Short mmCIF file of C-alpha atoms in Angstrom, two decimals:
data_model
loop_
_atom_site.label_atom_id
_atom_site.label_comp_id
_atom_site.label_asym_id
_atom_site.label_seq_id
_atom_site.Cartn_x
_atom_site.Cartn_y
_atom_site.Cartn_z
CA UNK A 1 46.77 -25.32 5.01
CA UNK A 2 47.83 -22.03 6.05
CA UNK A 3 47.73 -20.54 2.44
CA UNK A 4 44.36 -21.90 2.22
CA UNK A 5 43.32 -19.82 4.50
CA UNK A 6 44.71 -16.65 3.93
CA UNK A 7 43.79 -17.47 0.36
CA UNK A 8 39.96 -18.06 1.47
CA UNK A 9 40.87 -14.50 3.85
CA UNK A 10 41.81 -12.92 1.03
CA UNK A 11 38.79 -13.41 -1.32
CA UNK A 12 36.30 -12.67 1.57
CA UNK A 13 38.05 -9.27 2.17
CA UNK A 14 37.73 -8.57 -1.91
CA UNK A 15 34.49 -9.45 -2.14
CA UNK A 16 33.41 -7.55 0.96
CA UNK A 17 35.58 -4.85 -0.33
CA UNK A 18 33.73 -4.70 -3.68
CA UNK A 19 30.80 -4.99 -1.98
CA UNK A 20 30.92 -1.81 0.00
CA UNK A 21 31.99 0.39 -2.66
CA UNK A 22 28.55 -0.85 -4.05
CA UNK A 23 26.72 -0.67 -1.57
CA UNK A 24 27.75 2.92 -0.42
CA UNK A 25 27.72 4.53 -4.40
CA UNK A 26 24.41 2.67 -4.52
CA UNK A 27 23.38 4.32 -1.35
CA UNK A 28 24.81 8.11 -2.42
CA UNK A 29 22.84 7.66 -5.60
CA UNK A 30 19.20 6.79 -4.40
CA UNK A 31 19.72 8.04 -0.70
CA UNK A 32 17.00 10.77 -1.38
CA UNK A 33 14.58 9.27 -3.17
CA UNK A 34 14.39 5.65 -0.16
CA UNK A 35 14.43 8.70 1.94
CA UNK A 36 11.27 10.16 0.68
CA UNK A 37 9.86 6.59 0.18
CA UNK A 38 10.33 4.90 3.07
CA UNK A 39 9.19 8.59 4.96
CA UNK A 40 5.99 9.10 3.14
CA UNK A 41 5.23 5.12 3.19
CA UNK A 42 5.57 5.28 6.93
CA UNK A 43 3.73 8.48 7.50
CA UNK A 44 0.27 6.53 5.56
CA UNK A 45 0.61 3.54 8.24
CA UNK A 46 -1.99 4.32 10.13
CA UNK A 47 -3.88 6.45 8.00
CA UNK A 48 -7.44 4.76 8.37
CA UNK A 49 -7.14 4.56 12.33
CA UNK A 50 -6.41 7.99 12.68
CA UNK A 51 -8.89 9.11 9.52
CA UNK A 52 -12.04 7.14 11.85
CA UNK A 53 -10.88 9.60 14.35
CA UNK A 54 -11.02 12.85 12.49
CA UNK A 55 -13.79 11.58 10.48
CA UNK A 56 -15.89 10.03 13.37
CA UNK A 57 -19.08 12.48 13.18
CA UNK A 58 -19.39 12.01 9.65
CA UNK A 59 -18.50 8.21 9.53
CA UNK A 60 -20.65 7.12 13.16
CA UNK A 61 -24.54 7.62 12.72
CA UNK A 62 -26.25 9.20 15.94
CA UNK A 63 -28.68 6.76 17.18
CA UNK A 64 -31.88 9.07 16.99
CA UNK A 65 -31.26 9.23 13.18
CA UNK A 66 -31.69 5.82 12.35
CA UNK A 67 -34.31 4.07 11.02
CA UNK A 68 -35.81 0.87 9.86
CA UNK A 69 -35.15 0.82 6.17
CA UNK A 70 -32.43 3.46 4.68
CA UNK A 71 -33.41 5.55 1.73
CA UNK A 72 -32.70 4.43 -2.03
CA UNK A 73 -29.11 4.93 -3.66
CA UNK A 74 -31.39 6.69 -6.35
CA UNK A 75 -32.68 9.49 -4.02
CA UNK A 76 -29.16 9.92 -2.29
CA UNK A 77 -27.41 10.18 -4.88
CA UNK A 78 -29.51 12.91 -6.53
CA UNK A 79 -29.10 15.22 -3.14
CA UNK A 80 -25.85 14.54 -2.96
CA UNK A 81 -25.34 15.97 -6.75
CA UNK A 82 -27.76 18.94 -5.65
CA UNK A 83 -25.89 19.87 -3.31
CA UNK A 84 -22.91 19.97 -4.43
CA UNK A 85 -23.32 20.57 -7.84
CA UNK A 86 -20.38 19.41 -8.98
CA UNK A 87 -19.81 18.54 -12.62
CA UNK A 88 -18.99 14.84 -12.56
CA UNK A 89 -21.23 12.24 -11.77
CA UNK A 90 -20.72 10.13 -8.72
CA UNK A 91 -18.55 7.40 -9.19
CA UNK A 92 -19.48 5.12 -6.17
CA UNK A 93 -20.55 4.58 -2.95
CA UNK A 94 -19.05 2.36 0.25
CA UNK A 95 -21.47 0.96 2.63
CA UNK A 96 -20.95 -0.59 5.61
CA UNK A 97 -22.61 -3.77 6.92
CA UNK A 98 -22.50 -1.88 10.02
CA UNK A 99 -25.93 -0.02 9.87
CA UNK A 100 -24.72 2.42 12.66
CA UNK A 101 -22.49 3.83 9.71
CA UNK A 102 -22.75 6.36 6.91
CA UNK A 103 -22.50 5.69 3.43
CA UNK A 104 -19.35 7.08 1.86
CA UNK A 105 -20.43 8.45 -2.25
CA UNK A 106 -16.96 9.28 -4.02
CA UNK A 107 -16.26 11.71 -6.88
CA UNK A 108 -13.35 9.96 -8.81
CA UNK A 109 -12.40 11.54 -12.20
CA UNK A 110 -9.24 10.74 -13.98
CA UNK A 111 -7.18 12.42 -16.84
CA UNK A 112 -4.79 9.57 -17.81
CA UNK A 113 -2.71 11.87 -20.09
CA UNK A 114 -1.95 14.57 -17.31
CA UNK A 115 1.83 14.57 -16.54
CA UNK A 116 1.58 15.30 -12.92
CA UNK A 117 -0.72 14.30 -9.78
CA UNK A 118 -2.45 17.25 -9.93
CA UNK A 119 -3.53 17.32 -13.36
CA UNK A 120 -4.29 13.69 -13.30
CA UNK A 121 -7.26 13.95 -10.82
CA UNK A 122 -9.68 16.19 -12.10
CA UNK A 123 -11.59 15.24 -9.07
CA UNK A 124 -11.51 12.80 -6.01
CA UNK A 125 -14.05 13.49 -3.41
CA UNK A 126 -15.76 11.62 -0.71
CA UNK A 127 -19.22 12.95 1.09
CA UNK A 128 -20.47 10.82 4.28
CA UNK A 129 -24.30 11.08 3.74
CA UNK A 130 -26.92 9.83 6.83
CA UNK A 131 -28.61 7.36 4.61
CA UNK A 132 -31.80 7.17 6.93
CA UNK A 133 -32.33 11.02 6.79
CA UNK A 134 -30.38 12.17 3.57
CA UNK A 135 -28.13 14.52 5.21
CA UNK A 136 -24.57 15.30 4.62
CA UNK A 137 -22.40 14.66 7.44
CA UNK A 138 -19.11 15.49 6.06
CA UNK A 139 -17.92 16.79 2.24
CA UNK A 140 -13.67 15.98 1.78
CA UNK A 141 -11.68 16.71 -0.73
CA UNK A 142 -9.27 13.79 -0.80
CA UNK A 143 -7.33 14.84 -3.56
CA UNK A 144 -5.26 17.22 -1.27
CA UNK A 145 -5.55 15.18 2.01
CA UNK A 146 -2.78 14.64 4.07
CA UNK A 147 -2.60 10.57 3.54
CA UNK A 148 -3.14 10.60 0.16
CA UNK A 149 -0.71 13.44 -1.58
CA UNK A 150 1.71 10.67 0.88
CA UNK A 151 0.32 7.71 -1.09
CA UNK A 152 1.04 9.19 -4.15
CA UNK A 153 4.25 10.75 -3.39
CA UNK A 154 5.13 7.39 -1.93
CA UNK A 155 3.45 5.49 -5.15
CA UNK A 156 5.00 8.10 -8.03
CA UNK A 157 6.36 10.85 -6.39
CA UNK A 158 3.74 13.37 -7.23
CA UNK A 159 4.07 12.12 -11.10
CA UNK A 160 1.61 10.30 -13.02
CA UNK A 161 0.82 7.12 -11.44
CA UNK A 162 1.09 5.52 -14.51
CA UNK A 163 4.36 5.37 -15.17
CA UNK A 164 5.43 7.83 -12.22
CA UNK A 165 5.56 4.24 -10.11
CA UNK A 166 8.63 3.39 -12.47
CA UNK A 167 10.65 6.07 -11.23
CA UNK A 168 9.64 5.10 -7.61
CA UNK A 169 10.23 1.43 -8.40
CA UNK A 170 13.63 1.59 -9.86
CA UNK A 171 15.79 3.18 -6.16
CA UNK A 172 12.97 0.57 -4.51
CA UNK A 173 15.03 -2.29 -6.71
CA UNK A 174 18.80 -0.86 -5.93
CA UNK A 175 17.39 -0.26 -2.04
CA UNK A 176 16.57 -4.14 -2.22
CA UNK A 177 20.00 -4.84 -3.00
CA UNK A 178 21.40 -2.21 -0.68
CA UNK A 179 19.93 -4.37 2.03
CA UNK A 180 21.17 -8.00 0.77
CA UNK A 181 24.57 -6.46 0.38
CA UNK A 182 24.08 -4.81 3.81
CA UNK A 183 23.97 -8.15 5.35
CA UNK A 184 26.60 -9.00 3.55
CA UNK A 185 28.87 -6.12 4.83
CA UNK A 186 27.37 -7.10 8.62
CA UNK A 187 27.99 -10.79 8.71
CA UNK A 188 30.80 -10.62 11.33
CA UNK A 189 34.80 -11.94 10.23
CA UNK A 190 35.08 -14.00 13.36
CA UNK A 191 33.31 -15.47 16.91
CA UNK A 192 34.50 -12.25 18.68
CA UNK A 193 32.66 -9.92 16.44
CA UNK A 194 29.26 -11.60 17.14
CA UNK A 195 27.81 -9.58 19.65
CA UNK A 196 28.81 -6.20 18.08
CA UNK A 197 26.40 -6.93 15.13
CA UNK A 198 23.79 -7.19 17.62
CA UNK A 199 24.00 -4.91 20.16
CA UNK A 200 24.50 -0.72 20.07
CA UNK A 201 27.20 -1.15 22.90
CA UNK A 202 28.26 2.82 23.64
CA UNK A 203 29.73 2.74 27.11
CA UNK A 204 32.99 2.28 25.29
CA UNK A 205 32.02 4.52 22.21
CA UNK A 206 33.20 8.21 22.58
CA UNK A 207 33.14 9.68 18.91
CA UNK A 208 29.74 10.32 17.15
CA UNK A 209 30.77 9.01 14.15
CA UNK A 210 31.45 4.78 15.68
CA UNK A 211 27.71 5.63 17.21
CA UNK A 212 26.68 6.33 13.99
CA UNK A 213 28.21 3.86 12.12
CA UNK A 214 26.51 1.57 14.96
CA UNK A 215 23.21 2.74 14.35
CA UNK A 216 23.31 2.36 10.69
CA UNK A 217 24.62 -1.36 10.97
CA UNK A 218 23.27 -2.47 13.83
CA UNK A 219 19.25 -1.06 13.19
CA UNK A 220 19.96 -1.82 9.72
CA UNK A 221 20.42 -5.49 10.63
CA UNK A 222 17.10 -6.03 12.44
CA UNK A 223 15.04 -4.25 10.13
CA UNK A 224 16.52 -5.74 7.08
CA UNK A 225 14.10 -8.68 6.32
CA UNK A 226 11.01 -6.75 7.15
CA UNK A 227 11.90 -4.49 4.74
CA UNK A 228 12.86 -6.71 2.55
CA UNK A 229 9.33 -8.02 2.46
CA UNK A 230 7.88 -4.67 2.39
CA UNK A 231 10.24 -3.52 -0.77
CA UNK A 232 9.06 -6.93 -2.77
CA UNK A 233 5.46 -6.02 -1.72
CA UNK A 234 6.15 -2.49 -3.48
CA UNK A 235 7.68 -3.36 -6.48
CA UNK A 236 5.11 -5.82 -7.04
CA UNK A 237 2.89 -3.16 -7.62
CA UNK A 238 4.98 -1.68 -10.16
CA UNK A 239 7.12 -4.03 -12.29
CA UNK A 240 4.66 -6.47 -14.15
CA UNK A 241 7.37 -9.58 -14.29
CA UNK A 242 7.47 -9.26 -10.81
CA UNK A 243 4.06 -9.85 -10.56
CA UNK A 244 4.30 -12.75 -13.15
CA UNK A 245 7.04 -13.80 -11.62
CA UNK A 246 4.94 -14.24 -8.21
CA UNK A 247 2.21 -15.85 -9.75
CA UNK A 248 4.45 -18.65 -11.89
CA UNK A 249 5.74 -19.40 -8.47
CA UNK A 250 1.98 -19.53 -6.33
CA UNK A 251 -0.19 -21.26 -9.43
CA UNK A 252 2.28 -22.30 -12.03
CA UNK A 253 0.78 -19.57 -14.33
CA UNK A 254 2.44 -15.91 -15.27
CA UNK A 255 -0.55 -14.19 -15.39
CA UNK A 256 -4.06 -14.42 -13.41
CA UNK A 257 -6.86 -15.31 -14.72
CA UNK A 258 -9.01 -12.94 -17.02
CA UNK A 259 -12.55 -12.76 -15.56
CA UNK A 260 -15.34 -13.79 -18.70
CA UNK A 261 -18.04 -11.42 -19.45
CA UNK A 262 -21.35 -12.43 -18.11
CA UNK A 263 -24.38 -11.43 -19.76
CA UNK A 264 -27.83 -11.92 -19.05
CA UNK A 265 -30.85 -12.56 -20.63
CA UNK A 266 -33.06 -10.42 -19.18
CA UNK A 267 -33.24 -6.66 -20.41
CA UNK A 268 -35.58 -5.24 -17.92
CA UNK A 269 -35.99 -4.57 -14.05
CA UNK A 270 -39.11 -7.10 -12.55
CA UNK A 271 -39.83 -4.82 -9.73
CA UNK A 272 -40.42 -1.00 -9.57
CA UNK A 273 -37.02 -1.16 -7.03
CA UNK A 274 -33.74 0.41 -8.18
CA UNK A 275 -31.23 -2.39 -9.41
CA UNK A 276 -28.49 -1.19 -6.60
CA UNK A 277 -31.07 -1.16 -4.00
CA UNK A 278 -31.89 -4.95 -5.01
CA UNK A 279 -28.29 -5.96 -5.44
CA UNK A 280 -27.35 -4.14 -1.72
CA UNK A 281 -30.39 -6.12 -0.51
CA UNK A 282 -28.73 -9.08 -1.72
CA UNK A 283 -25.07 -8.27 -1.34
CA UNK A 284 -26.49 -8.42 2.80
CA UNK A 285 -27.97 -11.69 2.35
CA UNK A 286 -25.44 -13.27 1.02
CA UNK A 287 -22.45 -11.73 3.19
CA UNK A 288 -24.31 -10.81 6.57
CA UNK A 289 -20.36 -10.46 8.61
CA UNK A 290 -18.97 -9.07 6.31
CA UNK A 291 -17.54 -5.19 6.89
CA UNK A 292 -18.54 -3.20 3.96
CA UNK A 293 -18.64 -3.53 0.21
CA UNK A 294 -18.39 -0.86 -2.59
CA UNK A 295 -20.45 -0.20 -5.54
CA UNK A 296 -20.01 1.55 -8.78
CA UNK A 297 -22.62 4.40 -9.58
CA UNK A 298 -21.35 5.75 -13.03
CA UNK A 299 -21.08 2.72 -15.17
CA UNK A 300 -16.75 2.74 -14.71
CA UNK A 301 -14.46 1.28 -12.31
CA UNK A 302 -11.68 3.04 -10.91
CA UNK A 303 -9.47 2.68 -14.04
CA UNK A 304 -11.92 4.20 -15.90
CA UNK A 305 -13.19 1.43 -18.46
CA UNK A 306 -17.17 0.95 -18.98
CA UNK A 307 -18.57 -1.71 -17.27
CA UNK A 308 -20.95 -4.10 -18.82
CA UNK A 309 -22.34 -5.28 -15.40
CA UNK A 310 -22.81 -4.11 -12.14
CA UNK A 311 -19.46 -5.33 -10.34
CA UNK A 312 -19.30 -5.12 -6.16
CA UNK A 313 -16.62 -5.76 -4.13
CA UNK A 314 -17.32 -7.35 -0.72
CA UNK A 315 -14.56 -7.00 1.89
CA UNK A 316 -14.35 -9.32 4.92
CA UNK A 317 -12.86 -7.40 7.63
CA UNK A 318 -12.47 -3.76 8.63
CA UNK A 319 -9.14 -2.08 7.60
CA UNK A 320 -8.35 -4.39 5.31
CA UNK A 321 -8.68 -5.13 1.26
CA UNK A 322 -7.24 -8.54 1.38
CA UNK A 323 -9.97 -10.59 1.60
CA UNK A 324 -12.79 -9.51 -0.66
CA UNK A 325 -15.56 -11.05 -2.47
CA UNK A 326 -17.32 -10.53 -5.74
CA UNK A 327 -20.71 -10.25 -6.90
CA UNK A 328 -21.71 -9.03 -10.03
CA UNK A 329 -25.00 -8.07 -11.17
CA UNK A 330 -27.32 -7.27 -14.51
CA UNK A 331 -27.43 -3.34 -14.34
CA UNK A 332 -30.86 -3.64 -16.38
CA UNK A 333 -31.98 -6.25 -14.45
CA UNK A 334 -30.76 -6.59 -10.93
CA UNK A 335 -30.31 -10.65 -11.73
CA UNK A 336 -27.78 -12.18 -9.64
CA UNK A 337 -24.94 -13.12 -12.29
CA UNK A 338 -22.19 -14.28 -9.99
CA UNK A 339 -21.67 -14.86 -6.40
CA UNK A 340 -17.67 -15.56 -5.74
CA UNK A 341 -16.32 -16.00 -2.39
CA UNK A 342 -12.45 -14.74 -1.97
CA UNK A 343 -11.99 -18.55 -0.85
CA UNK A 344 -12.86 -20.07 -4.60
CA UNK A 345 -9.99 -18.14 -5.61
CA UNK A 346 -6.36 -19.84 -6.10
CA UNK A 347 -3.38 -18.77 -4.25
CA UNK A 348 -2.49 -16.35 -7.05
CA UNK A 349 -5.28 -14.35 -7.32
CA UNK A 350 -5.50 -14.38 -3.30
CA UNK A 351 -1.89 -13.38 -3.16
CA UNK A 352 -2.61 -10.29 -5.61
CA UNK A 353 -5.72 -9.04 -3.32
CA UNK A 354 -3.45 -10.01 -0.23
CA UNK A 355 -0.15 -7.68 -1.30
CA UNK A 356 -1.91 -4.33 -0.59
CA UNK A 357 -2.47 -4.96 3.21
CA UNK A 358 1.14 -7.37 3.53
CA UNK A 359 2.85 -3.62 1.93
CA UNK A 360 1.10 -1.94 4.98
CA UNK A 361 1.02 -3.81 7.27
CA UNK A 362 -2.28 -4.52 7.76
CA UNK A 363 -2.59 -8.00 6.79
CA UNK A 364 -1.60 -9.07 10.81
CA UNK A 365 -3.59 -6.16 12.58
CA UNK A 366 -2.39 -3.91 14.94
CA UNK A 367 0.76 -5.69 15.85
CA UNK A 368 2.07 -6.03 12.24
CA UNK A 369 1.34 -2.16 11.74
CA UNK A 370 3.38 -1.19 14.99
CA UNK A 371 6.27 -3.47 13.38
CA UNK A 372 6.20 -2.37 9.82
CA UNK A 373 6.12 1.70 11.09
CA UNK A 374 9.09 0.77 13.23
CA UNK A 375 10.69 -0.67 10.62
CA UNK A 376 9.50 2.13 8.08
CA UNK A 377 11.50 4.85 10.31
CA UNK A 378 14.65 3.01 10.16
CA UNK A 379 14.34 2.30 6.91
CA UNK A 380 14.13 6.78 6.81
CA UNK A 381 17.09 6.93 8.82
CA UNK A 382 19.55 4.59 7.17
CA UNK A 383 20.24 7.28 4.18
CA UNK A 384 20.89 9.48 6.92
CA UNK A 385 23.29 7.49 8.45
CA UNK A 386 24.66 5.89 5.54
CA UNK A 387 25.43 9.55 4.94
CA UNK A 388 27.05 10.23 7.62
CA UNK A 389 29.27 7.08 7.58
CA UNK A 390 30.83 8.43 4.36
CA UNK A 391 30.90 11.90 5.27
CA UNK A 392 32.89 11.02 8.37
CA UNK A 393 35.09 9.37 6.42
CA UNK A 394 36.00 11.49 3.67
CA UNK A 395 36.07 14.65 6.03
CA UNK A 396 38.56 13.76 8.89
CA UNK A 397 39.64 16.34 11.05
CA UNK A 398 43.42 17.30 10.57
CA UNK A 399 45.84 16.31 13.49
#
């Protein structure tokens, strides 16, 4: 019985042993770049709470400016273009159901071959334009704002995002298994060693390096499945069979379903009325609670293919992308040819729309953002303090 035991002792020490040389040369290896990741992704939190701050004169309409019917998306869009004069067309424009809010027209021009961020957008500009009086109420250039050079340092490290968010995605997948084998290295030998997983008890603690070494395990143990779910969230984004993977598991199918081209019979406009005026009219019918919907303006969507129709995305609630619907309209026409509520989707596709805000945060409100930026600063320091665990160790002072 007693060999059994020791024998049983004995494999649990190799495999632990084994373990932690992983775990730390795993750790050396991609300490940097989770560093930079988990920094950046923590640092873009909050970015739309504090952006309706800084933003809130040119978001928030003044109440003597508004009137009873806005002007047309025809007439806006030509001011905006005259006044700034910039080369590309407009790509879209973000309304809000709230009518006490500006419309948002963005510049988005890609160049897909570009090695680097920088190169890649040409141009990525949003104006807030008073759609009641025509006037500009705020011009930024979002390609060098503060949230998003951290979205896309976060999403590709400054690289192209289309394959940069490989080289992101591949420390994300050794991180993941830094934290499984973390838990490993914490589960505790014995009854006794129980409460020093779960508490950072220092009264006793004199040297910097056991507070360390506390910190790292003990922070690193209660922020573990949160950022568990917040790395799987990531590298959904990038790895396609994770994605496939996801969706086998949700719907019993690997990939989502491909959406059918509509066309219409018509081939001309009934009315004298622009065809986005008539399909915002109706987008507001249809989705009167909703909190905003964007439009495309150029004839592309944000990848940059042409678009046969006139495709609008309806989102539910404020700050988040989750739950969206779709309409999609003749762009001769203006006729209505589909009307698709986010809840005629299966779990899937819901799932896919869903991952953005569950990766931020946002998919629980407030609460779920104050968790997942907690757990996005320990997630910064445990390179730091995996660091300094081995550094301690390998440079002992001399008796």
């Amino acid at each position: 019985m007693i060999e059994k035991n020791n024998r049983h002792k004995n494999k649990n020490f190799f495999f632990k042993k084994y373990m932690g040389k992983l775990h730390l040369w795993f750790g050396l290896s991609v300490g940097i770049c989770v560093f930079i990741v988990a920094l950046t992704g923590t640092l873009y939190i909050f970015k739309d709470e504090v952006q309706g701050l800084l933003r809130k004169h040119a978001i928030q309409l003044k109440p003597e400016t508004l009137a009873e019917q806005p002007m047309s998306i025809d007439a806006l869009s030509r001011i905006v273009e005259r006044s700034l004069g910039d080369q590309y067309p407009i790509s879209s424009v973000e309304i809000a159901l709230d009518k006490n809010k500006a419309y948002k027209f963005s510049y988005l021009e890609k160049n897909k071959k570009a090695w680097n961020y920088f190169e890649e957008f040409k141009i990525n500009k949003s104006v807030y334009v008073n759609q009641y009086t025509g006037k500009l109420l705020g011009v930024y250039d979002e390609k060098y704002d503060f949230f998003t050079l951290m979205r896309y340092i976060h999403w590709s490290f400054l690289l192209n995002s289309g394959w940069g968010k490989y080289v992101v995605g591949i420390p994300v997948v050794i991180f993941i298994f830094m934290l499984i084998s973390g838990l490993v290295l914490w589960w505790p030998h014995n009854k006794k060693s129980w409460k020093k997983g779960f508490v950072l008890d220092w009264k006793n603690v004199k040297t910097w390096k056991r507070k360390n070494y506390d910190l790292h395990r003990v922070l690193g143990f209660y922020t573990s499945f949160l950022a568990l779910i917040i790395s799987l969230s990531g590298i959904y984004f990038a790895f396609p069979y994770v994605k496939n993977t996801f969706n086998l598991i949700s719907s019993g199918a690997r990939y989502l379903p491909k959406e059918k081209k509509i066309k219409s019979a018509i081939t001309f406009s009934p009315s004298n009325i622009s065809v986005f005026d008539s399909s915002i009219q109706e987008v507001r019918e249809h989705y009167p609670h909703s909190s905003r919907f964007r439009m495309p303006l150029n004839g592309k969507d944000r990848k940059g293919h042409q678009l046969d129709n006139i495709p609008i995305v309806i989102y539910e609630k404020s700050g988040k992308v989750g739950d969206r619907n779709q309409m999609v309209f003749d762009k001769n026409s203006g006729e209505l040819l589909l009307n698709k509520p986010y809840q005629q989707l299966n779990l899937s596709q819901r799932y896919a729309h869903a991952n953005y805000d569950i990766h931020t945060g946002a998919y629980w409100g407030l609460f779920s953002k104050i968790l997942w930026f907690i757990t996005g600063l320990v997630c910064t320091s445990l390179p730091i303090t995996g660091f300094l665990v081995w550094w301690g160790r390998t440079h002992k002072k001399k008796k």
